[in-house]
Tab-separated table of C-alpha atoms in Angstrom:
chain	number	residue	atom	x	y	z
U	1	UNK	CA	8.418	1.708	-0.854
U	2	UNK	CA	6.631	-1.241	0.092
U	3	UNK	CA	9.406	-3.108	1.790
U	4	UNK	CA	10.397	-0.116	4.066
U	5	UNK	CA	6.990	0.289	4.500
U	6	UNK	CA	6.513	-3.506	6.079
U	7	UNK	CA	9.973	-2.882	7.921
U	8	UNK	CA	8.424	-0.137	9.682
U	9	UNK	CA	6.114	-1.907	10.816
U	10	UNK	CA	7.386	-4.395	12.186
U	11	UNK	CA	9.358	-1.915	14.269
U	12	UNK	CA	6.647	-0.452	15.344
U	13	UNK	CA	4.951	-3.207	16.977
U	14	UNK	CA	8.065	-4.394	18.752
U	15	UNK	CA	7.570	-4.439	22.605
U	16	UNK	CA	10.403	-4.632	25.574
U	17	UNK	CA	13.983	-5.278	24.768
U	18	UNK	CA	13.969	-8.276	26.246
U	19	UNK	CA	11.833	-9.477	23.652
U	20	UNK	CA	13.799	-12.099	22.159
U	21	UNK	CA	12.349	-12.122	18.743
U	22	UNK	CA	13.233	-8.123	18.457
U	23	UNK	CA	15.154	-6.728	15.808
U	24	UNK	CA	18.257	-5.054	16.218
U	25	UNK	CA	18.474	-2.782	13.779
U	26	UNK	CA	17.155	-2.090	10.172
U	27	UNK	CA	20.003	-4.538	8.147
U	28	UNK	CA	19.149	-7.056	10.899
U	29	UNK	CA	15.474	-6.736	10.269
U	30	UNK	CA	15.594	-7.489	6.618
U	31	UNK	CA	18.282	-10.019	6.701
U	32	UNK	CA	16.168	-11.587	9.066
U	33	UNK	CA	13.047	-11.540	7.046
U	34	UNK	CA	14.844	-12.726	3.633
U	35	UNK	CA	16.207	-15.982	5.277
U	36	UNK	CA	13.412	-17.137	7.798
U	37	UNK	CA	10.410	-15.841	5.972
U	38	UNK	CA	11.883	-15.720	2.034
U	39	UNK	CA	13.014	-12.339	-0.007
U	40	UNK	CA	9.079	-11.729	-0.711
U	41	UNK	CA	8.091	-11.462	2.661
U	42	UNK	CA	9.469	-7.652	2.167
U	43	UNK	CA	6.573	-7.374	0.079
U	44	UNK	CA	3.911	-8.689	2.203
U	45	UNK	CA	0.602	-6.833	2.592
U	46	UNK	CA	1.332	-4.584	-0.889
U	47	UNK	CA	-1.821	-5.572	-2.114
U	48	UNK	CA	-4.455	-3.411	-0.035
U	49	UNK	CA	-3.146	-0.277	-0.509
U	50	UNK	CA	-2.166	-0.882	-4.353
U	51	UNK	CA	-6.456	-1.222	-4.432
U	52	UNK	CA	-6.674	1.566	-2.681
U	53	UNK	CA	-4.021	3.952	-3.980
U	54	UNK	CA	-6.353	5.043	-7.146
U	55	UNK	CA	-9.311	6.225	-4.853
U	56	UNK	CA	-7.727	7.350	-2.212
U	57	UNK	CA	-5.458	10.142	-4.236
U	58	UNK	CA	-8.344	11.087	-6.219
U	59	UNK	CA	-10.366	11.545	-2.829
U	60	UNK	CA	-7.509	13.717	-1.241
U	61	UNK	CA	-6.306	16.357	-4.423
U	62	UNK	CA	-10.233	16.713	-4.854
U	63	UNK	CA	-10.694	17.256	-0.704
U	64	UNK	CA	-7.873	19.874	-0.768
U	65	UNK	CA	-8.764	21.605	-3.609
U	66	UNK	CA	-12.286	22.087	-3.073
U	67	UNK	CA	-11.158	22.952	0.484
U	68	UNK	CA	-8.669	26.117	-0.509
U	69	UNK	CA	-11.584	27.011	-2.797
U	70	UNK	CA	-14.261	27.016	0.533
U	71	UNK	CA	-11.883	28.678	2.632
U	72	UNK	CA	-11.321	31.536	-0.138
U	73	UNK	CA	-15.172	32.025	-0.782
U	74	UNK	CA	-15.074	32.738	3.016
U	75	UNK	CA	-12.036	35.456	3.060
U	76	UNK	CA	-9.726	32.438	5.235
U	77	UNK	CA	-6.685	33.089	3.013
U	78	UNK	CA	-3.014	32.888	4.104
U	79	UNK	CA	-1.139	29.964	5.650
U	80	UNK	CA	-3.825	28.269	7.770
U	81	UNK	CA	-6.055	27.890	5.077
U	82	UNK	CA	-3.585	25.627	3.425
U	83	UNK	CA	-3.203	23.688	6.734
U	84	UNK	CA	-6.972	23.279	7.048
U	85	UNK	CA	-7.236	21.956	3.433
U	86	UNK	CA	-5.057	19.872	4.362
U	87	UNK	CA	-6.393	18.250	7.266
U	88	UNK	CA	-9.949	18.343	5.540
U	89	UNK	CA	-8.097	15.829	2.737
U	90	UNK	CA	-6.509	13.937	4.912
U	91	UNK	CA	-9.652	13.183	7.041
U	92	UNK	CA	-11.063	12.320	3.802
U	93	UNK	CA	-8.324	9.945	2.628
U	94	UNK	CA	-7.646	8.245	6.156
U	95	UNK	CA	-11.772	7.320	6.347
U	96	UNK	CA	-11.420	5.562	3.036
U	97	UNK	CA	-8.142	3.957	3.568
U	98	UNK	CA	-8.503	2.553	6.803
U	99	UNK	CA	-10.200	-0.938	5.914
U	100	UNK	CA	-6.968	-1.831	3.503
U	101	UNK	CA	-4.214	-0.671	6.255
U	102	UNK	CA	-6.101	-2.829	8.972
U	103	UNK	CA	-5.504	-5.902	6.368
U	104	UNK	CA	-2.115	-4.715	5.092
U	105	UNK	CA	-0.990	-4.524	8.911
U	106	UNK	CA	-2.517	-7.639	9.889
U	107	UNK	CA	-0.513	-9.590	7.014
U	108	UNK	CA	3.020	-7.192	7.405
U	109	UNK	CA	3.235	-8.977	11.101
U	110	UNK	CA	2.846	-12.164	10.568
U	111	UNK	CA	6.094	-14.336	10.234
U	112	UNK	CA	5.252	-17.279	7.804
U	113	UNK	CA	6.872	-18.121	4.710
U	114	UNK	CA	4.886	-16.197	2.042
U	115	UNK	CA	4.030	-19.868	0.491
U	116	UNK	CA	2.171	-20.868	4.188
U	117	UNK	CA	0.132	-17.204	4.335
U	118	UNK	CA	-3.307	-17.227	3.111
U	119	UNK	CA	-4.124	-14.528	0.556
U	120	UNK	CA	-5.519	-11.292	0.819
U	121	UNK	CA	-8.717	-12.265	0.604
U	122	UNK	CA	-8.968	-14.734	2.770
U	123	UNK	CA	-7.385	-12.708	5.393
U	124	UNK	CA	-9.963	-10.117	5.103
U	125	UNK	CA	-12.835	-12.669	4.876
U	126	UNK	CA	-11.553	-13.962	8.734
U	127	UNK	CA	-11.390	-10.554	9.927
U	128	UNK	CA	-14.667	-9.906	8.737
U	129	UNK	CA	-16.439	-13.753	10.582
U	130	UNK	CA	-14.104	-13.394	13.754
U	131	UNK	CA	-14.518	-9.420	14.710
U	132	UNK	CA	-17.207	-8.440	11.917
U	133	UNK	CA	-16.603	-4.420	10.044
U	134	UNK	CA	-16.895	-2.327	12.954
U	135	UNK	CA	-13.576	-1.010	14.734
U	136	UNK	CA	-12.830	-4.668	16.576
U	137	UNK	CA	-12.544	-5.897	13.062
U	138	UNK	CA	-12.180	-4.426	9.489
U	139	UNK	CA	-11.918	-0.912	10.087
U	140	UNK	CA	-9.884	-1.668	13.845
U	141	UNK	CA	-7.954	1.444	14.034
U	142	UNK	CA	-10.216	4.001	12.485
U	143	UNK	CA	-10.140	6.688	14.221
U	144	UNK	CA	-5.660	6.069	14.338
U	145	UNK	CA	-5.571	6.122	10.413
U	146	UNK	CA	-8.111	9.156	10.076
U	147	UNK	CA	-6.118	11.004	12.911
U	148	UNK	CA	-2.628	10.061	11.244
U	149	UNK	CA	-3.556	10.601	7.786
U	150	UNK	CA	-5.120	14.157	8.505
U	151	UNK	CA	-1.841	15.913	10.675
U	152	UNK	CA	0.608	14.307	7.464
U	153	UNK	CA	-1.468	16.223	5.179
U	154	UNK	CA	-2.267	19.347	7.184
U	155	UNK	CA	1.818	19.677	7.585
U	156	UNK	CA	2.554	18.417	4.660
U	157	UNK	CA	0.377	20.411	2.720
U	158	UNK	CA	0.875	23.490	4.646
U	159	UNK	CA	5.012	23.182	4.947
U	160	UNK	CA	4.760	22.475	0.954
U	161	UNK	CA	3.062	25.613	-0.111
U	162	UNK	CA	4.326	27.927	2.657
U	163	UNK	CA	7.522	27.415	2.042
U	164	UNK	CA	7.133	27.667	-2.180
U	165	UNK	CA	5.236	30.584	-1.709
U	166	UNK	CA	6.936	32.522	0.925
U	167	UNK	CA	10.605	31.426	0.330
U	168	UNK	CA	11.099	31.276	-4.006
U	169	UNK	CA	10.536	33.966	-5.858
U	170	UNK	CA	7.728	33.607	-8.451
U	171	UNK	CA	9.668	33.495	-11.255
U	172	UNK	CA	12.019	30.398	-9.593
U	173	UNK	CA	8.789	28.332	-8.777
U	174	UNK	CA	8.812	25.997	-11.258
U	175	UNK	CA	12.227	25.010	-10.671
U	176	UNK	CA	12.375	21.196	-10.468
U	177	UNK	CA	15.030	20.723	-8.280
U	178	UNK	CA	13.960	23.081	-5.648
U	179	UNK	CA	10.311	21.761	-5.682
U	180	UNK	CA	11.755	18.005	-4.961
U	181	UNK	CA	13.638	20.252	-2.238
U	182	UNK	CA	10.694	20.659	-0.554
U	183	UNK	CA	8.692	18.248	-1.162
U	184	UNK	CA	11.302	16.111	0.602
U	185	UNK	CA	11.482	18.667	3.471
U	186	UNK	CA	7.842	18.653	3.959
U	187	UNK	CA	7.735	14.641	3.666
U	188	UNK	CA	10.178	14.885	6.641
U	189	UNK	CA	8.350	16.964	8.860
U	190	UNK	CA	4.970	15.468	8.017
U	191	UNK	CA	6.628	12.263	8.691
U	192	UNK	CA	8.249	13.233	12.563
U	193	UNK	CA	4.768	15.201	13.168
U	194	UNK	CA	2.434	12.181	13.209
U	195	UNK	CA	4.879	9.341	14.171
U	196	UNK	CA	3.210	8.909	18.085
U	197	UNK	CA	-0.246	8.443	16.263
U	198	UNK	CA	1.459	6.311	13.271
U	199	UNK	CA	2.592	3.870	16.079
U	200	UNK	CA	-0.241	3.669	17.655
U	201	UNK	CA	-2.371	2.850	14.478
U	202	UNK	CA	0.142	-0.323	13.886
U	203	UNK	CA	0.030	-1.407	17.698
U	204	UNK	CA	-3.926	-0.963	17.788
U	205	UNK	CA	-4.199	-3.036	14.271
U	206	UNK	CA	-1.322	-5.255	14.471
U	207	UNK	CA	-2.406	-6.499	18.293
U	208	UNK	CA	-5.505	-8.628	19.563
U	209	UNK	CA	-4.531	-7.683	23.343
U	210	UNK	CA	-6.990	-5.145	24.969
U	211	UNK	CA	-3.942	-3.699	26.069
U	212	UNK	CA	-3.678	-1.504	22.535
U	213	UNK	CA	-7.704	-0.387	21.794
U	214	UNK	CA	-7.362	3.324	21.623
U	215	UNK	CA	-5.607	6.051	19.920
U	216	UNK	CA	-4.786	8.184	22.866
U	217	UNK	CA	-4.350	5.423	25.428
U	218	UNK	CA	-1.660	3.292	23.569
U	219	UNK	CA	0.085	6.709	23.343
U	220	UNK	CA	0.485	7.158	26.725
U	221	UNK	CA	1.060	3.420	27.350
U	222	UNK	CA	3.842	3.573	24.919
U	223	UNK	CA	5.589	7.018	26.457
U	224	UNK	CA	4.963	4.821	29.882
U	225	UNK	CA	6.723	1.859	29.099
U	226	UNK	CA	9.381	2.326	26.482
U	227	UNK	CA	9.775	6.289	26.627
U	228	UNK	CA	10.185	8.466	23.830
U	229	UNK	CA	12.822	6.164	21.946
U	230	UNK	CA	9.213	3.675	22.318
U	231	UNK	CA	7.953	6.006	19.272
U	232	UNK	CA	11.414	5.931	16.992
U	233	UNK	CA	12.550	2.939	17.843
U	234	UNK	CA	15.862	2.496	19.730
U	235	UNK	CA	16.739	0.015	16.760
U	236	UNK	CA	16.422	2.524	14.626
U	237	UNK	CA	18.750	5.051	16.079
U	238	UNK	CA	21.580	2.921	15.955
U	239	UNK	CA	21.158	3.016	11.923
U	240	UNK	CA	23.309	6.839	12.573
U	241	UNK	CA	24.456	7.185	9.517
U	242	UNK	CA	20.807	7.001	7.605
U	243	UNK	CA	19.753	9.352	10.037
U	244	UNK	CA	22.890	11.646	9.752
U	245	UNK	CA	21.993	11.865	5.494
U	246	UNK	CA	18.523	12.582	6.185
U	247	UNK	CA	19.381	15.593	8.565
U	248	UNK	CA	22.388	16.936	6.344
U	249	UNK	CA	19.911	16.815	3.136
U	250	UNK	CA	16.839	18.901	5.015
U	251	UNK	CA	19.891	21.495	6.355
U	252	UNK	CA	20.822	21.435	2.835
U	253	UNK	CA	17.569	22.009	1.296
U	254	UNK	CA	16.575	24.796	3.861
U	255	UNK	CA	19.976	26.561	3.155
U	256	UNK	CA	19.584	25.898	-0.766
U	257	UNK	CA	16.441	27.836	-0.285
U	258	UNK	CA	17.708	30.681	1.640
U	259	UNK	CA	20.122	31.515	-0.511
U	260	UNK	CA	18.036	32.100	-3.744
């Protein structure tokens, strides 16, 4: 996922269209990549969250489940309580996370051949001397990650079980296909949910102009000045077809579903 992770984000960041350094589309992006910055660059900035993977999953199952447990002990049942377990975990996950995106984004941007970046490390350790930990440097874009992090997991979380629970029949639960069904569905909506805030997380961390400080702010800036197509990328709408298969497999999921 890494590499489609780093593509995003350079999409993300990209500016005007008269920017003469923007990508045209998604093939044009990695082609790009591969032969000015070498087929590794796709994997720049994997090491933060590979560190942070481990504690950050264990911190968000444990979040959500001692969540559903709190909101049973006080009678909340039924759909919202999944939803605020959810966004309890995500809060959670985003806090602890946000240090190793600020460094993963910071190294996904730049252009270099991998062999002229400086490692990981390093990268942090100049954060950390020119901007120091607060939010101007190693945790820049806190409150973006703990905001974006929290509405993926309160839909995701909440589409995932809602759906298994008020759509399959008990006995058809366990079904493998239909659970990779909707876990793909609720990746999907997740996904679209939080996309304004996911943008403005990689603009805020990716950009040392005052211009991008604020979660809220570099919203509205972006609807200003590039529109909605500013928060899914007009580059990426011209990739149709990827778009068409991801549309066609959610209709077919949601029908697969309705016809058990």
């Amino acid at each position: 996922m890494q590499p489609i992770d780093v593509v995003k984000t350079r999409f993300q960041i990209q500016g005007v269209t008269s920017d003469p350094s923007r990508y045209t589309s998604i093939l044009d992006c990695i082609t790009r990549m591969i032969r000015n910055e070498g087929f590794f660059s796709l994997y720049k900035g994997i090491l933060p969250p590979v560190v942070a993977d481990t504690p950050k999953r264990a911190a968000k199952f444990l979040v959500f489940e001692s969540s559903k447990s709190a909101c049973a002990s006080v009678n909340f049942t039924g759909p919202w309580s999944l939803v605020t377990a959810g966004l309890a975990s995500g809060t959670v996950e985003g806090a602890i996370i946000a240090p190793f995106e600020r460094v993963k984004v910071y190294i996904q941007v730049q252009r270099q051949r991998m062999s002229e970046m400086p490692n990981t490390w390093l990268v942090a350790r100049e954060i950390i001397k020119r901007d120091g930990w607060g939010t101007r440097g190693l945790t820049k874009g806190f409150h973006a990650t703990v905001l974006r992090n929290a509405m993926f997991n309160a839909v995701y979380f909440g589409s995932y079980y809602n759906m298994k629970y008020l759509l399959i029949p008990p006995e058809k639960q366990d079904s493998i296909p239909l659970r990779l069904c909707l876990g793909f569905t609720a990746g999907a909506l997740s996904s679209l949910g939080n996309l304004p805030v996911d943008v403005a997380k990689s603009r805020i961390q990716a950009s040392q102009s005052p211009k991008y400080t604020r979660t809220f702010p570099t919203i509205l800036t972006v609807w200003r000045e590039e529109g909605f197509l500013g928060f899914i990328q007009r580059s990426f709408t011209k990739d149709y077809s990827i778009w068409g298969k991801v549309v066609q497999l959610c209709c077919w999921c949601m029908n697969r579903l309705q016809t058990i």
